[in-house]
């Protein structure tokens, strides 16, 4: 089955040469129009998704990914390295409030990321 012509374009590469006519079939036309759009989406779509980092706050340490520390500064440094849009602070209910406040104060001073707090009771050391 032969594809039906959809569009006819005149190409004039040089004034001395006669006009050439080409016929584009529907699959060629669709591919030519959608390829740049697909390329743009694959390049910019990941930038639209919010990058999110979770910090676990335990009574004796902070944890961000593989980084574990007794003080907040190394955890905040790791957050800054990851450059998130949202930082979720997951604190055990048994954590003294001053530890969470210290982390929140340091994050607010060093990043523009949106901060969220979650109080958790499972997976917390007693």
PDB file of C-alpha atoms in Angstrom:
ATOM      1  CA  UNK A   1       0.000   0.000   0.000  1.00  0.00           C
ATOM      2  CA  UNK A   2       1.450   3.338  -1.028  1.00  0.00           C
ATOM      3  CA  UNK A   3       1.274   6.298   1.359  1.00  0.00           C
ATOM      4  CA  UNK A   4      -0.860   9.153   0.168  1.00  0.00           C
ATOM      5  CA  UNK A   5       0.923  12.481  -0.251  1.00  0.00           C
ATOM      6  CA  UNK A   6       0.153  14.964   2.487  1.00  0.00           C
ATOM      7  CA  UNK A   7       2.235  18.005   1.699  1.00  0.00           C
ATOM      8  CA  UNK A   8       4.114  19.280  -1.312  1.00  0.00           C
ATOM      9  CA  UNK A   9       7.062  21.628  -0.814  1.00  0.00           C
ATOM     10  CA  UNK A  10       9.151  23.438  -3.376  1.00  0.00           C
ATOM     11  CA  UNK A  11      12.868  23.476  -2.746  1.00  0.00           C
ATOM     12  CA  UNK A  12      14.984  26.094  -4.478  1.00  0.00           C
ATOM     13  CA  UNK A  13      18.616  25.586  -3.487  1.00  0.00           C
ATOM     14  CA  UNK A  14      19.890  27.826  -6.260  1.00  0.00           C
ATOM     15  CA  UNK A  15      18.204  30.188  -8.713  1.00  0.00           C
ATOM     16  CA  UNK A  16      19.944  28.538 -11.684  1.00  0.00           C
ATOM     17  CA  UNK A  17      18.467  25.092 -10.969  1.00  0.00           C
ATOM     18  CA  UNK A  18      14.886  24.165 -11.763  1.00  0.00           C
ATOM     19  CA  UNK A  19      12.417  23.694  -8.933  1.00  0.00           C
ATOM     20  CA  UNK A  20      12.259  20.257  -7.358  1.00  0.00           C
ATOM     21  CA  UNK A  21       9.111  18.879  -5.839  1.00  0.00           C
ATOM     22  CA  UNK A  22       9.092  16.333  -3.083  1.00  0.00           C
ATOM     23  CA  UNK A  23       6.205  14.530  -1.503  1.00  0.00           C
ATOM     24  CA  UNK A  24       6.106  13.789   2.183  1.00  0.00           C
ATOM     25  CA  UNK A  25       4.101  10.864   3.398  1.00  0.00           C
ATOM     26  CA  UNK A  26       2.217  11.026   6.692  1.00  0.00           C
ATOM     27  CA  UNK A  27       4.827   9.045   8.754  1.00  0.00           C
ATOM     28  CA  UNK A  28       7.648  11.303   7.540  1.00  0.00           C
ATOM     29  CA  UNK A  29       5.648  14.426   8.272  1.00  0.00           C
ATOM     30  CA  UNK A  30       4.724  13.224  11.760  1.00  0.00           C
ATOM     31  CA  UNK A  31       8.296  12.225  12.564  1.00  0.00           C
ATOM     32  CA  UNK A  32       9.679  15.538  11.368  1.00  0.00           C
ATOM     33  CA  UNK A  33       7.211  17.523  13.441  1.00  0.00           C
ATOM     34  CA  UNK A  34       7.307  15.434  16.619  1.00  0.00           C
ATOM     35  CA  UNK A  35      11.056  14.802  16.835  1.00  0.00           C
ATOM     36  CA  UNK A  36      11.939  18.339  18.048  1.00  0.00           C
ATOM     37  CA  UNK A  37       9.060  18.253  20.539  1.00  0.00           C
ATOM     38  CA  UNK A  38      10.185  14.877  21.877  1.00  0.00           C
ATOM     39  CA  UNK A  39      13.746  16.177  22.195  1.00  0.00           C
ATOM     40  CA  UNK A  40      12.571  19.213  24.180  1.00  0.00           C
ATOM     41  CA  UNK A  41      10.474  17.068  26.513  1.00  0.00           C
ATOM     42  CA  UNK A  42      13.300  14.652  27.263  1.00  0.00           C
ATOM     43  CA  UNK A  43      15.664  17.538  28.007  1.00  0.00           C
ATOM     44  CA  UNK A  44      13.411  19.677  30.191  1.00  0.00           C
ATOM     45  CA  UNK A  45      10.903  17.300  31.770  1.00  0.00           C
ATOM     46  CA  UNK A  46      13.260  16.081  34.520  1.00  0.00           C
ATOM     47  CA  UNK A  47      13.807  19.713  35.497  1.00  0.00           C
ATOM     48  CA  UNK A  48      10.085  20.069  36.182  1.00  0.00           C
ATOM     49  CA  UNK A  49      10.015  17.318  38.771  1.00  0.00           C
ATOM     50  CA  UNK A  50      10.763  18.499  42.294  1.00  0.00           C
ATOM     51  CA  UNK A  51      13.959  17.115  43.723  1.00  0.00           C
ATOM     52  CA  UNK A  52      13.258  15.823  47.196  1.00  0.00           C
ATOM     53  CA  UNK A  53      15.687  14.835  49.958  1.00  0.00           C
ATOM     54  CA  UNK A  54      14.800  13.153  53.248  1.00  0.00           C
ATOM     55  CA  UNK A  55      16.746  13.675  56.471  1.00  0.00           C
ATOM     56  CA  UNK A  56      16.182  11.204  59.304  1.00  0.00           C
ATOM     57  CA  UNK A  57      16.674  12.696  62.766  1.00  0.00           C
ATOM     58  CA  UNK A  58      17.324  10.126  65.494  1.00  0.00           C
ATOM     59  CA  UNK A  59      17.999  10.840  69.172  1.00  0.00           C
ATOM     60  CA  UNK A  60      21.746  10.391  68.678  1.00  0.00           C
ATOM     61  CA  UNK A  61      22.389  11.147  64.963  1.00  0.00           C
ATOM     62  CA  UNK A  62      21.293  12.722  61.679  1.00  0.00           C
ATOM     63  CA  UNK A  63      21.165  10.682  58.459  1.00  0.00           C
ATOM     64  CA  UNK A  64      20.940  11.817  54.830  1.00  0.00           C
ATOM     65  CA  UNK A  65      21.378   8.920  52.417  1.00  0.00           C
ATOM     66  CA  UNK A  66      24.682   7.280  53.390  1.00  0.00           C
ATOM     67  CA  UNK A  67      25.876  10.234  55.479  1.00  0.00           C
ATOM     68  CA  UNK A  68      25.489   9.768  59.234  1.00  0.00           C
ATOM     69  CA  UNK A  69      26.596  12.350  61.766  1.00  0.00           C
ATOM     70  CA  UNK A  70      26.216  13.309  65.414  1.00  0.00           C
ATOM     71  CA  UNK A  71      25.996  16.996  64.459  1.00  0.00           C
ATOM     72  CA  UNK A  72      23.786  18.732  61.898  1.00  0.00           C
ATOM     73  CA  UNK A  73      26.457  20.377  59.731  1.00  0.00           C
ATOM     74  CA  UNK A  74      27.591  17.293  57.699  1.00  0.00           C
ATOM     75  CA  UNK A  75      23.939  16.387  57.046  1.00  0.00           C
ATOM     76  CA  UNK A  76      23.196  19.923  55.854  1.00  0.00           C
ATOM     77  CA  UNK A  77      26.316  19.862  53.666  1.00  0.00           C
ATOM     78  CA  UNK A  78      25.026  16.682  52.001  1.00  0.00           C
ATOM     79  CA  UNK A  79      21.622  18.306  51.431  1.00  0.00           C
ATOM     80  CA  UNK A  80      23.298  21.319  49.818  1.00  0.00           C
ATOM     81  CA  UNK A  81      25.333  19.017  47.563  1.00  0.00           C
ATOM     82  CA  UNK A  82      22.121  17.358  46.318  1.00  0.00           C
ATOM     83  CA  UNK A  83      20.403  20.748  45.631  1.00  0.00           C
ATOM     84  CA  UNK A  84      16.810  19.711  46.379  1.00  0.00           C
ATOM     85  CA  UNK A  85      13.654  21.780  45.985  1.00  0.00           C
ATOM     86  CA  UNK A  86      12.049  20.081  49.007  1.00  0.00           C
ATOM     87  CA  UNK A  87      13.710  18.820  52.188  1.00  0.00           C
ATOM     88  CA  UNK A  88      11.668  16.432  54.330  1.00  0.00           C
ATOM     89  CA  UNK A  89      12.832  16.221  57.937  1.00  0.00           C
ATOM     90  CA  UNK A  90      11.707  12.893  59.408  1.00  0.00           C
ATOM     91  CA  UNK A  91      12.126  13.080  63.166  1.00  0.00           C
ATOM     92  CA  UNK A  92      11.437  10.351  65.698  1.00  0.00           C
ATOM     93  CA  UNK A  93       8.975  11.342  68.392  1.00  0.00           C
ATOM     94  CA  UNK A  94      11.643  10.599  70.998  1.00  0.00           C
ATOM     95  CA  UNK A  95      14.067  13.184  69.542  1.00  0.00           C
ATOM     96  CA  UNK A  96      14.598  16.231  71.750  1.00  0.00           C
ATOM     97  CA  UNK A  97      12.999  19.256  70.018  1.00  0.00           C
ATOM     98  CA  UNK A  98      16.255  21.224  70.149  1.00  0.00           C
ATOM     99  CA  UNK A  99      17.894  18.766  67.679  1.00  0.00           C
ATOM    100  CA  UNK A 100      15.127  19.317  65.129  1.00  0.00           C
ATOM    101  CA  UNK A 101      15.160  23.086  65.697  1.00  0.00           C
ATOM    102  CA  UNK A 102      18.925  23.196  65.219  1.00  0.00           C
ATOM    103  CA  UNK A 103      18.656  21.317  61.914  1.00  0.00           C
ATOM    104  CA  UNK A 104      15.783  23.485  60.693  1.00  0.00           C
ATOM    105  CA  UNK A 105      17.662  26.687  61.604  1.00  0.00           C
ATOM    106  CA  UNK A 106      20.806  25.610  59.779  1.00  0.00           C
ATOM    107  CA  UNK A 107      18.865  24.461  56.694  1.00  0.00           C
ATOM    108  CA  UNK A 108      16.897  27.722  56.561  1.00  0.00           C
ATOM    109  CA  UNK A 109      20.107  29.747  56.748  1.00  0.00           C
ATOM    110  CA  UNK A 110      21.926  27.824  54.008  1.00  0.00           C
ATOM    111  CA  UNK A 111      19.280  26.799  51.452  1.00  0.00           C
ATOM    112  CA  UNK A 112      16.131  28.126  49.807  1.00  0.00           C
ATOM    113  CA  UNK A 113      14.505  24.680  49.677  1.00  0.00           C
ATOM    114  CA  UNK A 114      11.023  24.209  51.098  1.00  0.00           C
ATOM    115  CA  UNK A 115      11.149  22.390  54.446  1.00  0.00           C
ATOM    116  CA  UNK A 116       8.624  19.808  55.651  1.00  0.00           C
ATOM    117  CA  UNK A 117       8.542  18.024  59.010  1.00  0.00           C
ATOM    118  CA  UNK A 118       7.264  14.485  59.574  1.00  0.00           C
ATOM    119  CA  UNK A 119       7.105  12.920  63.017  1.00  0.00           C
ATOM    120  CA  UNK A 120       7.628   9.153  62.835  1.00  0.00           C
ATOM    121  CA  UNK A 121       7.394   6.399  65.401  1.00  0.00           C
ATOM    122  CA  UNK A 122       8.517   3.305  63.467  1.00  0.00           C
ATOM    123  CA  UNK A 123      12.182   2.472  62.818  1.00  0.00           C
ATOM    124  CA  UNK A 124      13.257   4.671  65.711  1.00  0.00           C
ATOM    125  CA  UNK A 125      15.753   3.428  68.301  1.00  0.00           C
ATOM    126  CA  UNK A 126      14.385   3.520  71.807  1.00  0.00           C
TER     127      UNK A 126
END
